[in-house]
Amino acid sequence: MDAIPATAIPGFKLGNAHDLAAATGCTVILCPAGAVAGVDVRGGAPGTRETDLLRPENYVEKIHAVLLAGGSAFGLDAASGVMAWLEERGIGFDVGVAKVPIVAGAVLFDLPCGDPSVRPDKAMGYAACQAAEQGSFAEGTAGAGAGATVGKFFGMDHAMKGGLGAYAVKVGDLIVGAVVAVNCLGDVVDPDSGRIIAGACRQDPFAFLGSEDGMIARYGRTGNLFAGNTTIGAILTNAALTKAQAAKIASMAHNGYARTMRPAHTMVDGDTVFCLSAGDVTADTSVVGLLAARVMARAVLRAVTEATSLAGIKAARDIKKD
């Protein structure tokens, strides 16, 4: 099993657009020839688009892009730019009088970081498509991860920087990759060592506070924990899948969230995973699913280790230098 760049998966193009001054952005996954897709939404506070269309019993078989965006529900506007870019190129579901691009998407809540009045919009979605066409894609403090933060249970003063991560592997002819924007309420943990990589912390001296233990100790605390957090991502593969199989793999990929984010799938996380298939490689669904969980876990770790400090929120790489 060899690691390969997530940008090298056939049938997909990845691109980012962001406003780092405002600390927000979006990431687009283009599949111009169409991709069979499934989705699994497990968080209690999701913001999504076209997820019902991906149910196995529904009509449309393939989609043409997935949008991952900041900006909370406002960020769904960026999908209009993705649709415009695809329509200009004649890409979409043929309804006779027009071709309608099928763009699924999910958003995360990054408003506390940077300028909350600036959100991904139609222009930013379009720019992300242009970047994808040009092969411009970066991890860390970029795209949908630009304003992402982690470890927010004790308040934003104790949060650290989240980000955008990607990771892919090749086993024989089979390729499975993940792209994820990490913006969880809890901490990000290395599943091999159990060590917290980024999360709720205090300074002088630096120490992690431990989000799960803190939540348990304050079990009576209820209400709005910054309205939402959310980790959103996608599995990309060249395995030949049906919509039902893609949905199952998206479900299994959530294990990658559970291995690395503690806790995951809370009532204030809108955790969502898409699965996109653009290939014809025969592979067992369970094998693709277990690989999906592995690459998702690695992508989550890369999101926080590749991130850089922004808007007064420190990143893991900078904490180590203190």
XYZ file of C-alpha atoms in Angstrom:
322
model
C 0.000 0.000 0.000
C 1.568 3.255 -1.155
C 0.640 6.824 -0.277
C -0.096 9.048 -3.272
C -1.150 12.703 -3.578
C -4.900 13.175 -3.223
C -4.692 15.343 -6.336
C -3.577 12.279 -8.347
C -6.865 10.366 -8.090
C -8.243 9.962 -11.645
C -11.567 11.639 -12.372
C -11.267 14.335 -9.705
C -9.877 17.857 -9.480
C -9.373 19.660 -6.170
C -9.263 23.406 -5.668
C -9.442 26.018 -2.917
C -10.425 29.641 -2.598
C -10.252 31.653 0.608
C -10.034 35.053 2.250
C -7.351 34.706 4.905
C -7.925 38.220 6.203
C -11.501 37.211 7.024
C -10.483 33.608 7.882
C -12.940 31.712 5.709
C -12.958 29.805 2.441
C -14.173 26.871 0.415
C -12.872 23.731 -1.258
C -14.319 22.129 -4.358
C -14.017 18.559 -5.603
C -14.830 18.514 -9.303
C -15.814 15.326 -11.112
C -16.631 16.666 -14.616
C -17.423 13.247 -16.082
C -19.736 12.514 -13.163
C -19.271 10.398 -10.062
C -21.544 7.998 -8.229
C -21.989 9.421 -4.753
C -23.249 8.586 -1.296
C -23.307 10.499 1.974
C -23.571 9.905 5.714
C -24.526 12.825 7.975
C -23.983 11.996 11.648
C -23.523 15.302 13.430
C -26.419 16.932 15.245
C -26.054 20.335 13.565
C -25.530 19.786 9.819
C -25.601 22.322 7.023
C -25.880 20.457 3.726
C -27.028 20.617 0.116
C -28.417 17.879 -2.201
C -27.877 15.111 0.330
C -31.397 13.731 -0.190
C -30.593 13.339 -3.880
C -27.839 10.890 -2.953
C -30.216 8.425 -1.326
C -30.004 5.146 -3.282
C -33.692 5.147 -4.220
C -33.599 8.609 -5.770
C -33.299 9.290 -9.474
C -30.033 11.039 -10.347
C -27.138 8.574 -10.418
C -24.122 10.878 -10.668
C -23.019 14.260 -9.377
C -20.500 16.711 -10.821
C -18.984 18.376 -7.747
C -18.882 18.497 -3.982
C -18.473 21.793 -2.168
C -16.951 22.011 1.304
C -17.240 25.516 2.743
C -16.969 27.697 5.808
C -19.442 30.441 6.603
C -22.095 28.296 8.300
C -25.366 28.197 6.311
C -24.299 31.364 4.464
C -21.475 29.373 2.847
C -23.885 27.232 0.839
C -24.103 30.223 -1.502
C -20.697 29.231 -2.896
C -22.346 26.258 -4.626
C -23.935 28.742 -7.051
C -20.469 29.626 -8.289
C -19.623 25.959 -8.745
C -22.821 25.476 -10.746
C -22.037 28.510 -12.903
C -18.516 27.254 -13.666
C -19.782 23.802 -14.622
C -22.674 25.142 -16.725
C -20.290 27.335 -18.735
C -18.495 24.140 -19.741
C -21.625 22.206 -20.631
C -21.346 19.918 -17.633
C -24.521 18.760 -15.926
C -27.553 16.489 -15.887
C -29.280 16.789 -19.263
C -32.905 17.829 -18.808
C -33.448 18.604 -22.481
C -33.646 22.386 -22.309
C -30.493 22.729 -20.214
C -27.762 20.820 -18.430
C -28.114 21.155 -14.678
C -24.879 20.616 -12.721
C -25.471 18.452 -9.659
C -23.476 19.962 -6.802
C -23.669 18.453 -3.328
C -22.130 20.209 -0.387
C -21.705 20.781 3.314
C -20.649 23.749 5.445
C -18.876 24.242 8.747
C -19.211 26.965 11.355
C -16.134 29.234 11.268
C -17.756 32.583 12.124
C -15.929 33.061 15.479
C -12.569 33.070 13.661
C -11.787 36.227 11.696
C -14.508 38.449 10.239
C -17.965 36.859 10.636
C -19.480 39.224 8.064
C -17.407 37.655 5.261
C -18.481 34.207 4.039
C -17.893 32.032 0.977
C -20.126 33.259 -1.839
C -20.777 32.614 -5.520
C -17.535 34.345 -6.570
C -15.473 32.291 -4.146
C -17.071 29.045 -5.315
C -16.277 29.951 -8.903
C -12.683 30.823 -7.954
C -12.263 27.440 -6.268
C -13.267 25.751 -9.540
C -10.718 27.838 -11.444
C -8.065 26.773 -8.942
C -9.061 23.125 -9.385
C -8.776 23.448 -13.155
C -5.286 24.905 -12.697
C -4.258 22.173 -10.252
C -3.921 24.614 -7.352
C -4.638 22.877 -4.046
C -3.077 23.244 -0.595
C -3.652 21.766 2.842
C -3.710 23.389 6.263
C -5.015 26.930 6.604
C -6.631 26.911 3.185
C -9.978 26.472 1.471
C -12.738 25.193 3.722
C -10.177 24.887 6.519
C -9.103 28.543 6.430
C -11.151 29.535 9.479
C -11.474 26.100 11.050
C -10.702 25.686 14.749
C -10.692 22.790 17.220
C -11.034 22.363 20.978
C -13.771 24.916 21.642
C -15.641 23.463 24.608
C -13.886 25.817 27.056
C -14.325 28.825 24.752
C -12.490 30.322 21.792
C -9.750 31.665 24.077
C -8.658 28.049 24.554
C -9.120 26.857 20.947
C -6.447 25.882 18.444
C -6.313 26.019 14.663
C -8.034 23.365 12.584
C -7.574 23.117 8.845
C -7.865 21.203 5.592
C -6.221 17.817 5.137
C -5.913 15.233 2.368
C -4.444 11.751 2.122
C -4.677 8.900 -0.398
C -3.363 5.372 -0.843
C -3.008 2.951 -3.742
C -3.261 -0.832 -3.343
C -2.729 -2.555 -6.667
C -5.165 -0.805 -9.015
C -7.391 0.452 -6.188
C -7.130 4.075 -5.030
C -8.872 5.502 -1.975
C -8.366 9.066 -0.759
C -9.868 11.569 1.648
C -10.262 15.345 1.806
C -11.486 16.870 5.068
C -11.963 20.244 6.754
C -11.516 19.754 10.509
C -13.479 22.116 12.740
C -14.526 19.942 15.684
C -15.762 20.918 19.130
C -13.362 18.423 20.682
C -9.669 17.571 20.437
C -7.721 15.938 17.604
C -5.852 12.870 18.835
C -3.188 10.665 17.254
C -4.910 7.246 17.378
C -1.588 5.388 17.479
C -0.218 7.128 20.575
C -3.385 8.522 22.142
C -1.634 11.904 22.305
C -3.617 15.098 21.706
C -2.229 16.894 18.646
C -4.471 19.964 18.780
C -7.379 20.930 21.015
C -8.536 22.895 24.004
C -5.484 24.282 25.810
C -4.143 26.874 28.215
C -0.982 28.962 27.977
C 1.782 29.798 30.494
C 2.575 26.986 30.848
C 1.052 25.290 27.850
C -1.159 22.276 28.553
C -4.072 20.541 26.900
C -7.260 20.740 28.948
C -8.857 17.519 27.675
C -12.219 18.240 26.072
C -13.856 14.899 26.830
C -12.935 14.986 30.523
C -14.056 18.603 30.712
C -17.395 17.798 29.140
C -17.966 14.886 31.492
C -17.135 17.022 34.531
C -19.599 19.648 33.317
C -22.333 17.255 32.265
C -25.038 19.650 33.437
C -23.923 22.389 31.054
C -26.373 22.709 28.176
C -27.166 25.245 25.487
C -25.457 26.812 22.520
C -21.755 25.908 22.236
C -20.879 28.504 19.581
C -23.908 27.406 17.526
C -21.956 24.792 15.571
C -18.575 23.365 14.736
C -18.533 20.531 12.212
C -16.010 18.434 10.313
C -16.860 17.878 6.652
C -15.092 15.648 4.181
C -15.216 13.298 1.232
C -13.816 9.936 0.195
C -12.629 9.727 -3.409
C -12.060 6.358 -5.083
C -11.707 4.636 -8.435
C -13.624 1.608 -7.149
C -16.793 0.837 -9.095
C -19.641 1.529 -6.660
C -23.396 1.821 -6.579
C -25.037 4.675 -4.677
C -25.852 2.275 -1.838
C -22.261 1.062 -1.651
C -20.980 4.651 -1.699
C -23.290 5.491 1.203
C -21.965 2.509 3.163
C -18.364 3.558 2.560
C -19.188 7.101 3.686
C -20.592 5.539 6.859
C -17.444 3.493 7.453
C -15.274 6.562 6.812
C -16.814 8.161 9.905
C -14.670 5.689 11.857
C -11.760 7.900 10.817
C -13.460 10.795 12.584
C -14.079 8.722 15.710
C -10.459 7.548 15.842
C -9.034 11.067 15.712
C -11.608 13.491 17.158
C -12.687 13.221 20.765
C -15.583 13.514 20.981
C -16.926 13.227 17.435
C -20.540 13.486 16.194
C -21.756 15.726 19.026
C -25.023 17.645 18.914
C -23.107 20.788 17.928
C -21.016 19.127 15.208
C -22.626 18.673 11.786
C -20.163 15.926 10.871
C -20.680 14.816 7.268
C -18.824 12.488 4.888
C -19.448 12.120 1.153
C -18.122 9.223 -0.921
C -17.453 9.693 -4.641
C -16.710 6.912 -7.117
C -15.242 7.725 -10.512
C -13.739 4.488 -11.736
C -14.272 0.874 -12.697
C -11.931 -1.053 -10.402
C -13.601 -4.073 -8.857
C -13.167 -4.060 -5.085
C -14.939 -5.428 -2.040
C -17.057 -2.720 -0.396
C -15.808 -3.601 3.073
C -12.172 -3.262 1.982
C -12.837 0.123 0.395
C -14.640 1.147 3.572
C -11.841 0.145 5.925
C -9.341 1.969 3.721
C -11.678 4.975 3.731
C -11.550 5.062 7.533
C -7.749 4.853 7.460
C -7.196 7.619 4.928
C -9.793 9.820 6.629
C -7.963 9.487 9.943
C -4.669 10.445 8.283
C -6.319 13.381 6.513
C -7.726 14.656 9.825
C -4.255 14.600 11.368
C -2.772 16.372 8.360
C -5.426 19.078 8.627
C -4.131 20.192 12.026
C -0.419 19.477 11.518
C -0.326 21.388 8.210
C -2.311 24.341 9.586
C -0.713 27.674 10.399
C -1.803 30.213 12.989
C -4.425 32.736 11.901
C -6.642 35.415 13.471
C -4.976 34.970 16.838
C -5.601 31.196 16.913
C -2.406 29.188 17.323
C -1.659 26.098 15.269
C -0.090 22.874 16.505
C 3.170 23.555 14.677
C 3.573 26.901 16.472
C 2.785 25.549 19.934
C 5.767 23.237 19.634
C 8.061 26.228 19.191
C 6.925 27.999 22.363
